[in-house]
Coordinates of C-alpha atoms and ligand atoms in Angstrom, one line a residue:
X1 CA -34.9 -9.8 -18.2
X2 CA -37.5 -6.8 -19.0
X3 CA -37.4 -4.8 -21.8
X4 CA -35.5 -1.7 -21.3
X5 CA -37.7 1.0 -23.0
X6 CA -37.3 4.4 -22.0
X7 CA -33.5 5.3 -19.7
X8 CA -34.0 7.1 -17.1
X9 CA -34.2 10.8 -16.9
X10 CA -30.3 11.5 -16.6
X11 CA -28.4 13.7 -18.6
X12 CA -25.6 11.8 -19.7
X13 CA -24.2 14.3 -22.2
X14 CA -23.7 16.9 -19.1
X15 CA -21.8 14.5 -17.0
X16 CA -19.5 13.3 -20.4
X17 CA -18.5 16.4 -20.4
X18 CA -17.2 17.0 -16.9
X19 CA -14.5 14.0 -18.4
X20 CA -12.2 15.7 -21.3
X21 CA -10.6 12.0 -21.9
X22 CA -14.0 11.1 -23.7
X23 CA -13.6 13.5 -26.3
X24 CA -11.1 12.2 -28.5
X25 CA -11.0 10.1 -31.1
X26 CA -9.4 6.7 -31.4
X27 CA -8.5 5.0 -34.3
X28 CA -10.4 8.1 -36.1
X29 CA -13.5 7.0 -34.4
X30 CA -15.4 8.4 -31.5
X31 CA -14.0 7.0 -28.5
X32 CA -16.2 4.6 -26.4
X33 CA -14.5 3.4 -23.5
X34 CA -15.9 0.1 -22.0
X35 CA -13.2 -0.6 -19.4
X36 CA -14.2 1.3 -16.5
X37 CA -13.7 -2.5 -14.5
X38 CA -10.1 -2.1 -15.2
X39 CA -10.0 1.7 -14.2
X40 CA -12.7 4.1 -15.0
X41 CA -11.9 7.8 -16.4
X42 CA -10.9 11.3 -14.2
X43 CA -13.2 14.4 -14.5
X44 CA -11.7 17.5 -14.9
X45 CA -12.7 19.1 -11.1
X46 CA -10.3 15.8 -9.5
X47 CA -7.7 16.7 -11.9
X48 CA -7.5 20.4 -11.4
X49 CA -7.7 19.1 -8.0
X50 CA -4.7 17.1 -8.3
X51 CA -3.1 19.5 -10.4
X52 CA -4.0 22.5 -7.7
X53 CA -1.8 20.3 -5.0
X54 CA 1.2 20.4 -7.4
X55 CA 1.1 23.6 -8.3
X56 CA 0.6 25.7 -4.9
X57 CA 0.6 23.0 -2.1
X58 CA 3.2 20.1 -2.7
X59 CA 4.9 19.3 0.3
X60 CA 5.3 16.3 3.0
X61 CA 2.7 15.3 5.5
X62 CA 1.9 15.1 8.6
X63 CA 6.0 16.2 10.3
X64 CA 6.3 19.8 9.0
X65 CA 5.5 22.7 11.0
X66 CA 5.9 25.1 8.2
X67 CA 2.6 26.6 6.0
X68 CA 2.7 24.5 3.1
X69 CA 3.3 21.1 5.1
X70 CA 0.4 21.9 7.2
X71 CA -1.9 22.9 4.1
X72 CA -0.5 19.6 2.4
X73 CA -1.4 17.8 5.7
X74 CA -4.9 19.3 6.4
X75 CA -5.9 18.8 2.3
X76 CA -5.0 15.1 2.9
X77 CA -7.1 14.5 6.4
X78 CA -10.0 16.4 4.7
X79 CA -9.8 13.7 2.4
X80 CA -10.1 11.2 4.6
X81 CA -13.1 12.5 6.2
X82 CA -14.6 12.5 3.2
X83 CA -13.8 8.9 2.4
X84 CA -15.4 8.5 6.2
X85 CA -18.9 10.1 5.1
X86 CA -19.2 8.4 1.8
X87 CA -18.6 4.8 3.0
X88 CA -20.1 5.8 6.2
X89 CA -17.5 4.7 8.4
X90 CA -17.7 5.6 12.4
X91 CA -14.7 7.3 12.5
X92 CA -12.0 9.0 9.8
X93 CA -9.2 6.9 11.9
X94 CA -10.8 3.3 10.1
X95 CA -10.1 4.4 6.9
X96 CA -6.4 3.6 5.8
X97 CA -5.2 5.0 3.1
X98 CA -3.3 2.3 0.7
X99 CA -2.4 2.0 -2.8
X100 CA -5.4 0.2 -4.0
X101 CA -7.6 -2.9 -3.0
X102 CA -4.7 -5.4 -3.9
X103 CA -2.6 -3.9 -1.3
X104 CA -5.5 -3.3 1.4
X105 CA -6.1 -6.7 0.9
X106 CA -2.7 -7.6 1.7
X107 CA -2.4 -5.8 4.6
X108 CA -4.9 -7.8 6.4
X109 CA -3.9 -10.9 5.1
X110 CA -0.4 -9.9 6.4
X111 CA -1.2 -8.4 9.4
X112 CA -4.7 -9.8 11.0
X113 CA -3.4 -13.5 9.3
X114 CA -0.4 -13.6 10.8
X115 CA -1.7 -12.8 14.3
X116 CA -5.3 -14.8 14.0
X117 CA -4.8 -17.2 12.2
X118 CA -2.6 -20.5 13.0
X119 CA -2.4 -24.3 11.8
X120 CA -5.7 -25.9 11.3
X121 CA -7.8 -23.1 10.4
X122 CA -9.9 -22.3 7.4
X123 CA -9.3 -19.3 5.3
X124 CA -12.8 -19.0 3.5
X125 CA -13.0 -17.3 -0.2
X126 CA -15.8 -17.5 -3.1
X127 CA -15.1 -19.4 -6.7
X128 CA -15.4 -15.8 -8.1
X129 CA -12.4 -13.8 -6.7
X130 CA -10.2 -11.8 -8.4
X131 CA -6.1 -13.1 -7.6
X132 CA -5.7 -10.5 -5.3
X133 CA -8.2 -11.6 -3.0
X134 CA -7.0 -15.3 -3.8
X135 CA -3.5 -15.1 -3.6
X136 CA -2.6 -12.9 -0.6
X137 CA -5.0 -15.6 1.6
X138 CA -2.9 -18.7 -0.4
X139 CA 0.6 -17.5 1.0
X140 CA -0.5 -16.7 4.5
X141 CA -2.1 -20.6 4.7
X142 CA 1.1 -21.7 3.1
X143 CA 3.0 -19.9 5.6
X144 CA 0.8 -21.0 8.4
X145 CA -0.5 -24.7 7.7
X146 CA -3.8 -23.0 7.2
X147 CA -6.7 -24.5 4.6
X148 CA -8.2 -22.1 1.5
X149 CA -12.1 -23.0 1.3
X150 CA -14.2 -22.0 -1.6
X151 CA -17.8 -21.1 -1.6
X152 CA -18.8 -22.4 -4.8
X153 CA -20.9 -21.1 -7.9
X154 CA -23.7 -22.1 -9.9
X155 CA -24.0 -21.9 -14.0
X156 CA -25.3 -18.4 -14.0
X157 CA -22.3 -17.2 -11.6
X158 CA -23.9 -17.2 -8.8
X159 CA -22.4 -18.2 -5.2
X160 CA -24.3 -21.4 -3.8
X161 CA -25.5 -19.8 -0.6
X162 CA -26.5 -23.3 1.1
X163 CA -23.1 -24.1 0.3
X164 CA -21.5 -21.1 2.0
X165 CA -23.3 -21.9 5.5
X166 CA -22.1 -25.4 5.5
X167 CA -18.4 -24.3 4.9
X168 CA -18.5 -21.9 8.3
X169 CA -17.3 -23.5 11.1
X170 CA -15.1 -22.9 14.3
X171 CA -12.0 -23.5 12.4
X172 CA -13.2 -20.4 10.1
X173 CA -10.6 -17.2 10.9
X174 CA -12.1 -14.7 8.1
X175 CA -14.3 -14.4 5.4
X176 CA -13.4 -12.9 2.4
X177 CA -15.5 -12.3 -0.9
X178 CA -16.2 -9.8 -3.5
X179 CA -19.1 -7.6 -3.3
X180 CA -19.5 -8.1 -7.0
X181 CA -17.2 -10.1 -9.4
X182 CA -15.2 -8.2 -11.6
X183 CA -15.3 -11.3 -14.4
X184 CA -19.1 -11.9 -14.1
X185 CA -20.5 -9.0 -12.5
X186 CA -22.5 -10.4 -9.8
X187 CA -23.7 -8.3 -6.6
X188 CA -22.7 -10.6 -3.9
X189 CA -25.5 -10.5 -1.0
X190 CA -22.9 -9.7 1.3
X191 CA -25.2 -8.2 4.3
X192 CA -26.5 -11.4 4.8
X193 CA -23.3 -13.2 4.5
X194 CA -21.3 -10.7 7.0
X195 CA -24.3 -11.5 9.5
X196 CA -24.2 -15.4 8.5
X197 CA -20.8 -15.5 9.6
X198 CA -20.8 -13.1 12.5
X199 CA -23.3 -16.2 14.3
X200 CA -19.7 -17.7 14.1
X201 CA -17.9 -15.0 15.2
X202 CA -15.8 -14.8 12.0
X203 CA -15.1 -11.4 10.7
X204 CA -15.5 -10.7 7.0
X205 CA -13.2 -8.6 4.0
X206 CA -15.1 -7.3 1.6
X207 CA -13.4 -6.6 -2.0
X208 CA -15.9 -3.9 -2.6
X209 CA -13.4 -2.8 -5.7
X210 CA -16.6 -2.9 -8.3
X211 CA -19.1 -2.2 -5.9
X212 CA -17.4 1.4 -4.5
X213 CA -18.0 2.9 -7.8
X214 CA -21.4 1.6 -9.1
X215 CA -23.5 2.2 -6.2
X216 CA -23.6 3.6 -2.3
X217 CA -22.2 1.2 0.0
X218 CA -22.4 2.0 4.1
X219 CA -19.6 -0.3 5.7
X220 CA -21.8 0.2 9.0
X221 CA -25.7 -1.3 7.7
X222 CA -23.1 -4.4 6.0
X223 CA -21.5 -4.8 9.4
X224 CA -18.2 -5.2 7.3
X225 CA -15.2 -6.0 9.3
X226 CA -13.1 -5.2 6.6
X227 CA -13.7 -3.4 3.2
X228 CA -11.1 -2.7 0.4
X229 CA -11.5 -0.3 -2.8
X230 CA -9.4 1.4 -5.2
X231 CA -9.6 5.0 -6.3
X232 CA -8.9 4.2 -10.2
X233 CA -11.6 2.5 -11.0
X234 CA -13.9 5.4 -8.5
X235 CA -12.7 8.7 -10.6
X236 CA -9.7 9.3 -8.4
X237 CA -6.2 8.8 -9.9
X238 CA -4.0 5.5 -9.5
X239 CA -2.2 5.2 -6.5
X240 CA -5.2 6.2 -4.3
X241 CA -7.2 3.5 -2.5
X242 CA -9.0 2.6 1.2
X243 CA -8.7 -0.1 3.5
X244 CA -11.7 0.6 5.7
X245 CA -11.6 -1.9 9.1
X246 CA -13.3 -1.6 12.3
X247 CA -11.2 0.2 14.7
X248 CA -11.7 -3.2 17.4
X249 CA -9.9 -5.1 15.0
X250 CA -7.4 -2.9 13.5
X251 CA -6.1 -1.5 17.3
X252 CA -5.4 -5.4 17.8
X253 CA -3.3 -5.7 14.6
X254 CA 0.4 -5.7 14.3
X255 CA 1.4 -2.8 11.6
X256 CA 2.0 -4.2 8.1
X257 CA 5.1 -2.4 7.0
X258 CA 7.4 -0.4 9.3
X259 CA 9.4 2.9 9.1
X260 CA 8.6 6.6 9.4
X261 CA 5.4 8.0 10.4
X262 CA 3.9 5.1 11.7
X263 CA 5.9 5.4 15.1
X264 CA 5.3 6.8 18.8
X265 CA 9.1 6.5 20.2
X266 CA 12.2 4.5 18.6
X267 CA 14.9 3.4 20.3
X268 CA 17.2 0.8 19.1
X269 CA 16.0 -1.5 21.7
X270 CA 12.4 -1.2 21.2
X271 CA 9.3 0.9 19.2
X272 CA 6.1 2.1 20.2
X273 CA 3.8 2.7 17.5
X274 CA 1.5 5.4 16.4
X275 CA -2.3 4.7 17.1
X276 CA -4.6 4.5 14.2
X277 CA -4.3 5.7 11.2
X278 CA -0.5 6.2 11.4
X279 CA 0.4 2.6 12.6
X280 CA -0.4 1.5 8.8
X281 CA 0.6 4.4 7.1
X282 CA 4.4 4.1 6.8
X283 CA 6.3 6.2 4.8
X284 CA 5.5 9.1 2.4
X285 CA 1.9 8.2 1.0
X286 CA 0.4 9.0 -2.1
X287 CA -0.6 12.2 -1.3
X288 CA -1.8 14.4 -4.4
X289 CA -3.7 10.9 -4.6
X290 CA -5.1 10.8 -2.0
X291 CA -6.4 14.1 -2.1
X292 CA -7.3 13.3 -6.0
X293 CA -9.8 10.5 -4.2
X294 CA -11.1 12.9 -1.8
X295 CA -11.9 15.5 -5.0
X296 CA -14.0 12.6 -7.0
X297 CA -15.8 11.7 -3.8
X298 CA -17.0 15.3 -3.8
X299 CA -17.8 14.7 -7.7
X300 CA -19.9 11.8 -6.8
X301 CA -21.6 13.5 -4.4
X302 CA -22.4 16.5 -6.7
X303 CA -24.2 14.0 -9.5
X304 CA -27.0 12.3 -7.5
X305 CA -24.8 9.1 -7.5
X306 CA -27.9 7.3 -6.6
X307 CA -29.5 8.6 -10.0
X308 CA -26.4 7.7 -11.4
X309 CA -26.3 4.0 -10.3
X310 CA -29.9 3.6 -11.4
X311 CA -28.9 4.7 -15.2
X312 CA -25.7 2.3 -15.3
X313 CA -28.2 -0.6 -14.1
X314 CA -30.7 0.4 -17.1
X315 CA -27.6 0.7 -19.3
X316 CA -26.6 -2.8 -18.5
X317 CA -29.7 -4.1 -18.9
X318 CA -29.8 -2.4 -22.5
X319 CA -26.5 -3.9 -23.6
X320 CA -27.4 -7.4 -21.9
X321 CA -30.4 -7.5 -24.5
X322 CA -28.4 -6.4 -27.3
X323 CA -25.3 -8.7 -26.8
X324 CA -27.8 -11.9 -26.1
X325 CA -29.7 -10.8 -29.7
X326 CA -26.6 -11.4 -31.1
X327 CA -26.2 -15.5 -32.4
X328 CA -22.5 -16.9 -31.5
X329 CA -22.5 -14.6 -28.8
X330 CA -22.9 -16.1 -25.1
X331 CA -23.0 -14.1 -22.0
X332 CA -20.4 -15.6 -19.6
X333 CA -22.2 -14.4 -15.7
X334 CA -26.4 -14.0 -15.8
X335 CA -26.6 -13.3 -12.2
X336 CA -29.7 -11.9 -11.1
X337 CA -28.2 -9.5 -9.4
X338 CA -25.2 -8.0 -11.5
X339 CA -24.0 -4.3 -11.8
X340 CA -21.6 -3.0 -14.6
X341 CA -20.1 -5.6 -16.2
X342 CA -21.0 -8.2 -19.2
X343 CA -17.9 -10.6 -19.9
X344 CA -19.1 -12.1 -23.8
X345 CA -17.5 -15.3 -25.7
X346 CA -18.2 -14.9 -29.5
X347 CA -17.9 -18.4 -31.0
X348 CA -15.3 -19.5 -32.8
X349 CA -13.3 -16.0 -32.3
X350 CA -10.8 -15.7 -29.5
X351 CA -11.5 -12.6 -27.2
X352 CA -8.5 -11.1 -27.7
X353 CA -9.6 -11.0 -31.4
X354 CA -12.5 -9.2 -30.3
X355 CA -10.7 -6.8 -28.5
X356 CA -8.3 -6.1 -31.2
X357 CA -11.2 -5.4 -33.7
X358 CA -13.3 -3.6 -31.5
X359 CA -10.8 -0.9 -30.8
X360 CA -10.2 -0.5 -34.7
X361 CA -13.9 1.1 -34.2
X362 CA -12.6 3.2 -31.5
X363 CA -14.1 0.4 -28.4
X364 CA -12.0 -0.5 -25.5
X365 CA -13.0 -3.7 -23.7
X366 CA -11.0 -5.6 -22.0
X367 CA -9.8 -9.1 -23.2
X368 CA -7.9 -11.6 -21.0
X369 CA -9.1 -13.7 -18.0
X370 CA -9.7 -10.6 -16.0
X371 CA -7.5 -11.4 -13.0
X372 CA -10.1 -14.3 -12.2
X373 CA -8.4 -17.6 -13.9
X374 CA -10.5 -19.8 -11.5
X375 CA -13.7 -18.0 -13.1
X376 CA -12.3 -19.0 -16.6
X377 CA -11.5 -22.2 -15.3
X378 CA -15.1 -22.9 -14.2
X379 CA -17.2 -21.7 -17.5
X380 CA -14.5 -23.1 -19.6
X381 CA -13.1 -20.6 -21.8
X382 CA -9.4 -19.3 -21.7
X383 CA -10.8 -15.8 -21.3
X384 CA -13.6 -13.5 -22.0
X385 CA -14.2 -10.1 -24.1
X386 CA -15.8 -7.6 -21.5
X387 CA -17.7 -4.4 -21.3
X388 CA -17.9 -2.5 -18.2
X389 CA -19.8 0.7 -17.6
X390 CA -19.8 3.8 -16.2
X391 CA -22.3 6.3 -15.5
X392 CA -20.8 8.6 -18.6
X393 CA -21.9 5.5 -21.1
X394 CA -24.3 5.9 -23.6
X395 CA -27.3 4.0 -25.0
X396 CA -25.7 4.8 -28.5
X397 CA -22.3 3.5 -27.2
X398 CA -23.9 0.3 -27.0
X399 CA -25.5 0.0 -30.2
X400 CA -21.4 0.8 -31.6
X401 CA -20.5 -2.3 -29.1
X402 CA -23.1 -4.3 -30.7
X403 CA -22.8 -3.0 -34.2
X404 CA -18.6 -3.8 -34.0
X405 CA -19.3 -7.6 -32.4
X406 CA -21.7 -8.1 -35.2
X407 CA -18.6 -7.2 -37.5
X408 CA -16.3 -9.2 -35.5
X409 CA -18.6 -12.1 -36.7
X410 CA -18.7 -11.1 -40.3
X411 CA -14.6 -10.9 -40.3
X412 CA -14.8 -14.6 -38.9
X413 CA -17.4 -16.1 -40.3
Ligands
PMP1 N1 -10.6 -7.0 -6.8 C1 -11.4 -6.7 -7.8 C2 -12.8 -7.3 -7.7 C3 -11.0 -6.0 -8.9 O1 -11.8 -5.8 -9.9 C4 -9.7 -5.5 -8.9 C5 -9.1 -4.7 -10.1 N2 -9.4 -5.3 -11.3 C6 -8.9 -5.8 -7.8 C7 -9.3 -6.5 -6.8 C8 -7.5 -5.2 -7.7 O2 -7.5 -3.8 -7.7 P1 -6.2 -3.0 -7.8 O3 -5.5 -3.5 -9.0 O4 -6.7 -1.6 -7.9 O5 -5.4 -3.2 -6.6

């Protein structure tokens, strides 16, 4: 790891204050919130955005011919489009608008499982997923006599590529990995592994639910056949969330839940459905959320998010060094390649310890196996203390992090 001397030229203090949550206190301290993994913080512009829909336009999608339906519905299709451009998507129509990645990720495990994939075959998953990319996959084999395979990782939490090749085979029906872990922070090379397993003909999901936020990702250079995020931890509100999938594969998959606005004709004999999006859009959506992710996509496109990626690296980098200074502290994930996230042990202390003193000094961190109990399972510990960053962090707010786990130490020692 370099030294991180000088950040780079991003004006940090300009951007924390497009976000009025940062500037309270907490616990009478400053607050410095480390948890953007879990769900990251909403600038002002997505919620007057949000609060702009509730106030002039609020009204059902899509079946209304009346003014405020139509505004509703073209506010909401605008959003889409721009979910389209960001991820780079062919066409608005991939881009389904779902709750968040655990339900995207359920979707295709409901709906492409249960039509592709049958007794026998391979369901193929990394040592580093998060339980919603875990479980989902788990029930359908259950269901369907099919066999979970794990890629496996190395000591630094890294997946074991050679590994990953040997594990592909005819029986294979999908793919599905992280683009980077939300317990270790590793970037996943996923462009190489979607084209790996395309020489099988296998299609890949990728959980790109830490990667959306940190950096650009274009579904179309991946070659992804699926890709989930959610629109908490991207700026948007809760609720809010994409499941992108290539329109070949979506036209030839069964709807995952069923009722109104996902339908062509209805009779009680038989239903046609409604081409794509519709077919998995049933029922009322999430709409002022929706259009609350549309609203931080234009955000992120105002801030040079490529500037802005480069600065939370740096940031990482800085708080890496300062948190491996420390003695009793150990670093639980030193990918290479990581992005946002640094998951610490403090010996002798249990995380949730650290947690508890850390936000005495006004830190939030997360404590708690991070949704990734095979990750815990694998390093050994019951759980980890973590840090995640956004773009809004400062170089000072990590001297607080480092100056609090120094204290956490002292109070244990
Ligand atoms: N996958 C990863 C990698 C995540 O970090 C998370 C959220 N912690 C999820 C899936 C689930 O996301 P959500 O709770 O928004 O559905």
């Amino acid at each position: 790891m370099t030294a991180v001397k000088e950040m780079s030229n991003w004006d940090v203090e300009k951007i924390r204050a497009d976000f009025p949550v940062l500037s309270q206190t907490v616990n009478g301290k400053p607050l410095v919130y480390l948890d953007n993994a879990a769900s990251s913080q909403v600038p002002q512009v997505v919620i007057d955005r949000g609060a702009k829909y509730l106030r002039e336009e609020h009204s059902n999608i899509h079946r209304g011919v009346h003014y405020l339906s139509q505004h509703a519905t073209t506010a909401y299709e605008a959003a889409r489009e721009k979910v389209k451009r960001f991820i780079n998507a062919k066409e608005a129509k991939e881009c389904i608008f779902v709750r968040g990645t655990t339900e995207g990720i359920n979707l295709v495990a409901y709906s492409y499982g249960r039509k592709f994939v049958g007794e026998g075959d391979e369901i193929l998953i990394s040592a580093m997923e998060h339980h919603a990319n875990i479980i989902p996959w788990q029930v359908l084999a259950e269901e369907k006599g099919a066999r979970i395979k794990v890629i496996p990782i190395n000591e630094r939490g890294e997946l074991i590529l050679e590994e990953y090749e040997n594990l592909l085979n005819e029986r294979t029906k999908i793919v599905a990995v992280a683009h980077v872990s939300n317990a270790l922070g590793t970037v996943n090379p996923v462009k190489e592994m979607i084209a790996t397993a395309h020489k099988f003909g296998v299609p890949v999901l990728i959980d790109a639910a830490q990667s959306v936020p940190h950096f650009p990702v274009d579904v179309q250079d991946l070659d992804a056949d699926f890709l989930v995020f959610s629109g908490h931890k991207m700026y948007a509100p809760t609720g809010s969330g994409v499941l992108y999938g290539k329109k070949e594969w979506l036209d030839k998959m069964p709807p995952y839940q069923t009722g109104g606005g996902m339908i062509r004709t209805v009779t009680f004999e038989k239903t046609t459905y409604a081409g794509l999006p519709e077919k998995f859009e049933a029922g009322t959506p999430a709409i002022a959320a929706g259009i609350g992710l549309g609203a931080a996509i234009d955000y992120l496109n105002s801030i040079d998010f490529e500037a802005a990626a480069r600065y939370e690296h740096e940031l990482l980098e800085y708080a890496t060094e300062k948190l491996s200074a420390i003695e009793g502290v150990k670093l639980i994930g030193t990918a290479r390649e990581k992005a946002s996230v640094l998951s610490f042990t403090i010996e002798n202390v249990h995380p949730h310890d650290i947690g508890t003193i850390l936000d005495q000094s006004g830190i939030a961190v997360r404590a708690g196996h991070h949704c990734a109990q095979p990750v815990m399972q694998f390093f050994d510990v019951p759980a980890t203390a973590r840090a995640s960053f956004a773009f809004y962090n400062t170089r000072e707010e990590v001297d607080k992090l480092a100056e609090a786990v120094h204290k956490v130490i002292e109070v244990f020692a």
